[in-house]
């Protein structure tokens, strides 16, 4: 399943989900994982253009959150790009127009008729895998300086700038670097999770602390009656203690802390 390639047409840039990063990521992943020919899986026939998976497995394979996978599957099913069906082995996903995306006019080596000799590539010819390797080598290597203007345009908060910069460096260190062309979309996703810069700091910090490739909303918890949406220094600010605060925390940020505490009901009037 990890050999060969799939076709990806330039017309996809006009697709309605092209600018929705989670949906686009999941759909391309499904194209890559779907069967290119009929085959059996644990006694069941899985046809060309189908695959058996689960939300948890797709989240692990793509780096998306469970909620992002759930929403993306729902949207793709709503627009008739895929269909889903429960089975004993998991969820059977069918890419509805797989044959249009991946026409089968060209024969693969395994499909060469038995009465015809398999032609070996000449010295001046390249196999598809060699072409793929060259394409991978041609991927642009971005420098941190390429991202700095975008980060500075996004926020003037020095702490948030520092956290985002560290996240960019982290992604590059695990060979999952972000791309300058789509970095603004990543920043929009962060802003969509929270418009509060202090919460944004915590979102990015949590991903860094856990080694996550993506960013996720800070969820609340009922345990202890407290919500996990505040930076660690909120408690000190609430009690009027500022001695232990990072020297980079500004007066404006402290005021924002107070406003957030009021809105969350953690500060008594």
mmCIF file of C-alpha atoms in Angstrom:
data_model
loop_
_atom_site.group_PDB
_atom_site.id
_atom_site.type_symbol
_atom_site.label_atom_id
_atom_site.label_comp_id
_atom_site.label_asym_id
_atom_site.label_seq_id
_atom_site.Cartn_x
_atom_site.Cartn_y
_atom_site.Cartn_z
ATOM 1 C CA UNK A 1 0.000 0.000 0.000
ATOM 2 C CA UNK A 2 3.000 2.325 0.458
ATOM 3 C CA UNK A 3 4.292 1.743 -3.084
ATOM 4 C CA UNK A 4 3.345 3.478 -6.336
ATOM 5 C CA UNK A 5 1.577 6.802 -6.635
ATOM 6 C CA UNK A 6 -1.807 8.465 -7.114
ATOM 7 C CA UNK A 7 -2.809 11.165 -9.579
ATOM 8 C CA UNK A 8 -3.583 14.622 -8.263
ATOM 9 C CA UNK A 9 -4.981 17.029 -10.841
ATOM 10 C CA UNK A 10 -4.379 20.785 -10.782
ATOM 11 C CA UNK A 11 -8.145 21.256 -11.036
ATOM 12 C CA UNK A 12 -8.256 20.330 -7.361
ATOM 13 C CA UNK A 13 -7.275 23.927 -6.536
ATOM 14 C CA UNK A 14 -10.814 24.907 -7.596
ATOM 15 C CA UNK A 15 -12.403 22.257 -5.354
ATOM 16 C CA UNK A 16 -14.808 23.646 -2.746
ATOM 17 C CA UNK A 17 -12.810 22.132 0.142
ATOM 18 C CA UNK A 18 -9.359 23.097 -1.127
ATOM 19 C CA UNK A 19 -8.888 25.933 1.394
ATOM 20 C CA UNK A 20 -10.222 23.850 4.283
ATOM 21 C CA UNK A 21 -6.947 22.308 5.490
ATOM 22 C CA UNK A 22 -8.381 19.444 7.603
ATOM 23 C CA UNK A 23 -10.893 18.364 4.927
ATOM 24 C CA UNK A 24 -8.326 18.589 2.124
ATOM 25 C CA UNK A 25 -5.718 16.743 4.186
ATOM 26 C CA UNK A 26 -8.098 13.927 5.000
ATOM 27 C CA UNK A 27 -9.376 13.548 1.424
ATOM 28 C CA UNK A 28 -5.869 13.336 -0.053
ATOM 29 C CA UNK A 29 -4.982 10.816 2.655
ATOM 30 C CA UNK A 30 -8.011 8.715 1.691
ATOM 31 C CA UNK A 31 -6.901 8.802 -1.956
ATOM 32 C CA UNK A 32 -3.482 7.532 -0.908
ATOM 33 C CA UNK A 33 -4.832 4.775 1.337
ATOM 34 C CA UNK A 34 -7.706 3.500 -0.827
ATOM 35 C CA UNK A 35 -7.317 0.207 -2.699
ATOM 36 C CA UNK A 36 -6.160 0.642 -6.288
ATOM 37 C CA UNK A 37 -7.627 -2.791 -7.078
ATOM 38 C CA UNK A 38 -10.133 -5.154 -5.494
ATOM 39 C CA UNK A 39 -8.696 -7.223 -2.651
ATOM 40 C CA UNK A 40 -9.831 -9.066 0.436
ATOM 41 C CA UNK A 41 -9.313 -7.774 3.958
ATOM 42 C CA UNK A 42 -9.981 -10.210 6.795
ATOM 43 C CA UNK A 43 -12.380 -12.206 4.650
ATOM 44 C CA UNK A 44 -14.261 -9.203 3.237
ATOM 45 C CA UNK A 45 -13.905 -7.906 -0.325
ATOM 46 C CA UNK A 46 -12.724 -4.293 -0.327
ATOM 47 C CA UNK A 47 -13.159 -2.856 -3.795
ATOM 48 C CA UNK A 48 -11.049 -0.415 -5.763
ATOM 49 C CA UNK A 49 -11.439 3.066 -4.295
ATOM 50 C CA UNK A 50 -12.412 1.752 -0.852
ATOM 51 C CA UNK A 51 -10.632 1.380 2.480
ATOM 52 C CA UNK A 52 -11.454 0.196 5.988
ATOM 53 C CA UNK A 53 -10.421 2.532 8.777
ATOM 54 C CA UNK A 54 -11.643 4.369 11.893
ATOM 55 C CA UNK A 55 -11.669 7.945 13.176
ATOM 56 C CA UNK A 56 -8.931 7.156 15.673
ATOM 57 C CA UNK A 57 -6.694 5.580 13.029
ATOM 58 C CA UNK A 58 -7.234 8.422 10.555
ATOM 59 C CA UNK A 59 -6.418 10.984 13.256
ATOM 60 C CA UNK A 60 -3.188 9.148 14.072
ATOM 61 C CA UNK A 61 -2.167 8.807 10.408
ATOM 62 C CA UNK A 62 -2.901 12.426 9.437
ATOM 63 C CA UNK A 63 -2.012 14.339 12.602
ATOM 64 C CA UNK A 64 -5.532 15.776 12.707
ATOM 65 C CA UNK A 65 -7.571 15.815 15.894
ATOM 66 C CA UNK A 66 -10.473 13.412 16.368
ATOM 67 C CA UNK A 67 -12.919 16.306 16.041
ATOM 68 C CA UNK A 68 -11.266 17.499 12.811
ATOM 69 C CA UNK A 69 -11.516 13.991 11.342
ATOM 70 C CA UNK A 70 -15.147 13.692 12.438
ATOM 71 C CA UNK A 71 -16.072 17.032 10.848
ATOM 72 C CA UNK A 72 -14.085 16.348 7.676
ATOM 73 C CA UNK A 73 -15.741 12.960 7.129
ATOM 74 C CA UNK A 74 -19.144 14.549 7.678
ATOM 75 C CA UNK A 75 -18.461 17.337 5.164
ATOM 76 C CA UNK A 76 -17.053 14.971 2.522
ATOM 77 C CA UNK A 77 -20.067 12.716 2.926
ATOM 78 C CA UNK A 78 -22.456 15.682 2.755
ATOM 79 C CA UNK A 79 -20.982 16.812 -0.595
ATOM 80 C CA UNK A 80 -21.034 13.233 -1.903
ATOM 81 C CA UNK A 81 -17.250 12.968 -2.197
ATOM 82 C CA UNK A 82 -17.296 9.827 -0.061
ATOM 83 C CA UNK A 83 -19.765 7.381 1.457
ATOM 84 C CA UNK A 84 -19.373 5.565 4.780
ATOM 85 C CA UNK A 85 -20.699 2.222 5.885
ATOM 86 C CA UNK A 86 -20.172 0.399 9.177
ATOM 87 C CA UNK A 87 -18.764 -3.113 8.997
ATOM 88 C CA UNK A 88 -17.476 -5.743 11.411
ATOM 89 C CA UNK A 89 -13.915 -4.748 10.547
ATOM 90 C CA UNK A 90 -14.397 -0.983 10.991
ATOM 91 C CA UNK A 91 -15.774 1.825 8.862
ATOM 92 C CA UNK A 92 -15.837 1.124 5.116
ATOM 93 C CA UNK A 93 -15.114 4.370 3.254
ATOM 94 C CA UNK A 94 -15.768 4.629 -0.474
ATOM 95 C CA UNK A 95 -14.329 7.446 -2.615
ATOM 96 C CA UNK A 96 -17.282 7.943 -4.932
ATOM 97 C CA UNK A 97 -15.451 9.172 -8.043
ATOM 98 C CA UNK A 98 -12.233 7.244 -7.545
ATOM 99 C CA UNK A 99 -12.149 5.991 -11.151
ATOM 100 C CA UNK A 100 -12.417 9.562 -12.440
ATOM 101 C CA UNK A 101 -9.513 10.650 -10.239
ATOM 102 C CA UNK A 102 -7.401 7.558 -10.890
ATOM 103 C CA UNK A 103 -8.108 6.247 -14.387
ATOM 104 C CA UNK A 104 -6.620 2.850 -15.001
ATOM 105 C CA UNK A 105 -5.518 3.209 -18.625
ATOM 106 C CA UNK A 106 -1.884 2.546 -17.930
ATOM 107 C CA UNK A 107 -0.747 -0.890 -16.854
ATOM 108 C CA UNK A 108 1.382 -1.369 -13.806
ATOM 109 C CA UNK A 109 4.169 -3.997 -13.857
ATOM 110 C CA UNK A 110 1.953 -6.410 -11.879
ATOM 111 C CA UNK A 111 -0.804 -6.082 -14.503
ATOM 112 C CA UNK A 112 1.405 -6.945 -17.495
ATOM 113 C CA UNK A 113 -0.123 -9.918 -19.367
ATOM 114 C CA UNK A 114 1.709 -13.180 -18.704
ATOM 115 C CA UNK A 115 2.435 -13.711 -22.395
ATOM 116 C CA UNK A 116 4.264 -10.400 -22.688
ATOM 117 C CA UNK A 117 7.751 -9.905 -21.247
ATOM 118 C CA UNK A 118 8.088 -7.252 -18.571
ATOM 119 C CA UNK A 119 10.120 -4.414 -20.047
ATOM 120 C CA UNK A 120 12.959 -3.280 -17.841
ATOM 121 C CA UNK A 121 13.802 0.455 -17.859
ATOM 122 C CA UNK A 122 16.813 1.431 -19.928
ATOM 123 C CA UNK A 123 19.735 3.256 -18.362
ATOM 124 C CA UNK A 124 18.377 6.594 -19.551
ATOM 125 C CA UNK A 125 14.873 5.865 -18.262
ATOM 126 C CA UNK A 126 13.529 6.433 -14.778
ATOM 127 C CA UNK A 127 11.028 4.356 -12.878
ATOM 128 C CA UNK A 128 8.091 6.173 -11.231
ATOM 129 C CA UNK A 129 9.670 5.648 -7.799
ATOM 130 C CA UNK A 130 12.867 7.375 -8.928
ATOM 131 C CA UNK A 131 10.811 10.325 -10.171
ATOM 132 C CA UNK A 132 9.032 10.511 -6.837
ATOM 133 C CA UNK A 133 12.362 10.518 -5.008
ATOM 134 C CA UNK A 134 13.573 13.408 -7.163
ATOM 135 C CA UNK A 135 10.358 15.340 -6.530
ATOM 136 C CA UNK A 136 10.841 14.892 -2.794
ATOM 137 C CA UNK A 137 14.377 16.254 -3.066
ATOM 138 C CA UNK A 138 13.067 19.285 -4.942
ATOM 139 C CA UNK A 139 10.737 20.320 -2.079
ATOM 140 C CA UNK A 140 11.789 23.755 -0.937
ATOM 141 C CA UNK A 141 13.561 23.978 2.390
ATOM 142 C CA UNK A 142 12.234 27.023 4.179
ATOM 143 C CA UNK A 143 14.312 29.112 6.541
ATOM 144 C CA UNK A 144 12.970 30.487 9.800
ATOM 145 C CA UNK A 145 13.453 34.012 8.415
ATOM 146 C CA UNK A 146 10.789 33.227 5.804
ATOM 147 C CA UNK A 147 8.178 32.913 8.559
ATOM 148 C CA UNK A 148 9.187 35.864 10.765
ATOM 149 C CA UNK A 149 7.372 38.602 8.751
ATOM 150 C CA UNK A 150 4.159 36.562 8.805
ATOM 151 C CA UNK A 151 4.451 35.947 12.550
ATOM 152 C CA UNK A 152 5.099 39.630 13.264
ATOM 153 C CA UNK A 153 2.170 40.616 11.069
ATOM 154 C CA UNK A 154 -0.072 38.205 12.986
ATOM 155 C CA UNK A 155 0.730 39.486 16.498
ATOM 156 C CA UNK A 156 2.749 42.084 18.372
ATOM 157 C CA UNK A 157 2.760 39.940 21.524
ATOM 158 C CA UNK A 158 6.405 38.937 22.054
ATOM 159 C CA UNK A 159 5.551 35.818 24.043
ATOM 160 C CA UNK A 160 3.166 34.577 21.359
ATOM 161 C CA UNK A 161 5.721 35.369 18.662
ATOM 162 C CA UNK A 162 8.304 33.324 20.534
ATOM 163 C CA UNK A 163 5.933 30.340 20.960
ATOM 164 C CA UNK A 164 4.915 30.319 17.293
ATOM 165 C CA UNK A 165 8.568 30.551 16.235
ATOM 166 C CA UNK A 166 9.431 27.570 18.438
ATOM 167 C CA UNK A 167 6.541 25.608 16.908
ATOM 168 C CA UNK A 168 7.822 26.327 13.390
ATOM 169 C CA UNK A 169 11.282 25.121 14.457
ATOM 170 C CA UNK A 170 9.774 22.023 16.097
ATOM 171 C CA UNK A 171 7.873 21.024 12.954
ATOM 172 C CA UNK A 172 11.039 21.360 10.914
ATOM 173 C CA UNK A 173 13.005 19.264 13.433
ATOM 174 C CA UNK A 174 10.621 16.308 12.930
ATOM 175 C CA UNK A 175 10.664 16.670 9.111
ATOM 176 C CA UNK A 176 7.079 17.967 9.069
ATOM 177 C CA UNK A 177 7.905 21.567 8.257
ATOM 178 C CA UNK A 178 5.188 24.126 7.700
ATOM 179 C CA UNK A 179 5.005 25.813 4.303
ATOM 180 C CA UNK A 180 5.233 29.559 3.858
ATOM 181 C CA UNK A 181 2.507 29.485 1.193
ATOM 182 C CA UNK A 182 -0.056 28.043 3.626
ATOM 183 C CA UNK A 183 1.277 29.486 6.890
ATOM 184 C CA UNK A 184 -1.379 32.209 7.002
ATOM 185 C CA UNK A 185 -4.000 29.451 6.935
ATOM 186 C CA UNK A 186 -2.304 27.875 9.969
ATOM 187 C CA UNK A 187 -2.375 31.269 11.718
ATOM 188 C CA UNK A 188 -6.069 31.644 10.829
ATOM 189 C CA UNK A 189 -6.703 28.217 12.354
ATOM 190 C CA UNK A 190 -4.984 29.353 15.573
ATOM 191 C CA UNK A 191 -7.085 32.521 15.617
ATOM 192 C CA UNK A 192 -10.181 30.433 14.983
ATOM 193 C CA UNK A 193 -9.467 28.384 18.106
ATOM 194 C CA UNK A 194 -9.301 31.558 20.196
ATOM 195 C CA UNK A 195 -9.056 35.281 19.537
ATOM 196 C CA UNK A 196 -7.470 35.750 22.986
ATOM 197 C CA UNK A 197 -3.688 35.951 22.589
ATOM 198 C CA UNK A 198 -3.147 34.537 26.067
ATOM 199 C CA UNK A 199 -5.191 31.464 25.172
ATOM 200 C CA UNK A 200 -3.306 31.240 21.865
ATOM 201 C CA UNK A 201 -0.070 31.143 23.853
ATOM 202 C CA UNK A 202 -1.378 28.239 25.884
ATOM 203 C CA UNK A 203 -2.614 26.389 22.767
ATOM 204 C CA UNK A 204 0.800 26.550 21.096
ATOM 205 C CA UNK A 205 2.618 25.825 24.365
ATOM 206 C CA UNK A 206 0.514 22.714 24.939
ATOM 207 C CA UNK A 207 1.301 21.378 21.465
ATOM 208 C CA UNK A 208 5.015 21.989 22.057
ATOM 209 C CA UNK A 209 4.917 20.316 25.470
ATOM 210 C CA UNK A 210 3.181 17.232 24.085
ATOM 211 C CA UNK A 211 5.111 17.039 20.823
ATOM 212 C CA UNK A 212 1.920 17.444 18.766
ATOM 213 C CA UNK A 213 2.138 18.275 15.068
ATOM 214 C CA UNK A 214 -1.123 20.221 15.169
ATOM 215 C CA UNK A 215 -2.854 22.755 17.385
ATOM 216 C CA UNK A 216 -6.049 22.032 19.278
ATOM 217 C CA UNK A 217 -8.628 23.918 21.296
ATOM 218 C CA UNK A 218 -8.145 23.998 25.044
ATOM 219 C CA UNK A 219 -11.010 21.951 26.412
ATOM 220 C CA UNK A 220 -12.709 22.591 29.722
ATOM 221 C CA UNK A 221 -13.066 19.997 32.449
ATOM 222 C CA UNK A 222 -15.658 19.602 35.173
ATOM 223 C CA UNK A 223 -13.229 18.020 37.610
ATOM 224 C CA UNK A 224 -12.608 20.279 40.584
ATOM 225 C CA UNK A 225 -14.932 22.896 39.102
ATOM 226 C CA UNK A 226 -12.065 24.569 37.214
ATOM 227 C CA UNK A 227 -11.623 25.108 33.514
ATOM 228 C CA UNK A 228 -8.395 24.246 31.747
ATOM 229 C CA UNK A 229 -8.362 27.431 29.675
ATOM 230 C CA UNK A 230 -5.991 29.685 31.625
ATOM 231 C CA UNK A 231 -2.192 30.048 31.712
ATOM 232 C CA UNK A 232 -0.511 28.943 34.951
ATOM 233 C CA UNK A 233 0.050 32.494 36.150
ATOM 234 C CA UNK A 234 -3.706 33.303 36.162
ATOM 235 C CA UNK A 235 -4.034 32.006 39.724
ATOM 236 C CA UNK A 236 -1.378 34.427 40.989
ATOM 237 C CA UNK A 237 -2.952 37.322 39.103
ATOM 238 C CA UNK A 238 -6.331 36.471 40.591
ATOM 239 C CA UNK A 239 -4.903 36.720 44.111
ATOM 240 C CA UNK A 240 -3.053 39.943 43.374
ATOM 241 C CA UNK A 241 0.388 38.304 43.390
ATOM 242 C CA UNK A 242 2.692 39.486 40.614
ATOM 243 C CA UNK A 243 6.140 38.704 42.080
ATOM 244 C CA UNK A 244 6.365 35.301 40.371
ATOM 245 C CA UNK A 245 5.132 36.431 36.967
ATOM 246 C CA UNK A 246 7.415 36.296 33.961
ATOM 247 C CA UNK A 247 8.979 39.713 33.405
ATOM 248 C CA UNK A 248 7.640 39.648 29.832
ATOM 249 C CA UNK A 249 4.027 39.775 31.025
ATOM 250 C CA UNK A 250 2.836 43.326 30.397
ATOM 251 C CA UNK A 251 0.257 45.461 32.196
ATOM 252 C CA UNK A 252 -2.043 45.066 29.204
ATOM 253 C CA UNK A 253 -1.799 41.290 29.529
ATOM 254 C CA UNK A 254 -2.568 41.467 33.251
ATOM 255 C CA UNK A 255 -5.650 43.512 32.449
ATOM 256 C CA UNK A 256 -6.610 40.877 29.901
ATOM 257 C CA UNK A 257 -6.121 38.217 32.575
ATOM 258 C CA UNK A 258 -8.540 40.002 34.807
ATOM 259 C CA UNK A 259 -11.146 40.345 32.067
ATOM 260 C CA UNK A 260 -10.869 36.635 31.231
ATOM 261 C CA UNK A 261 -11.263 35.691 34.862
ATOM 262 C CA UNK A 262 -14.428 37.766 35.080
ATOM 263 C CA UNK A 263 -15.867 36.221 31.921
ATOM 264 C CA UNK A 264 -15.149 32.717 33.211
ATOM 265 C CA UNK A 265 -16.787 33.390 36.561
ATOM 266 C CA UNK A 266 -13.598 32.656 38.479
ATOM 267 C CA UNK A 267 -13.372 36.114 40.030
ATOM 268 C CA UNK A 268 -15.826 37.285 42.636
ATOM 269 C CA UNK A 269 -17.397 40.662 42.028
#
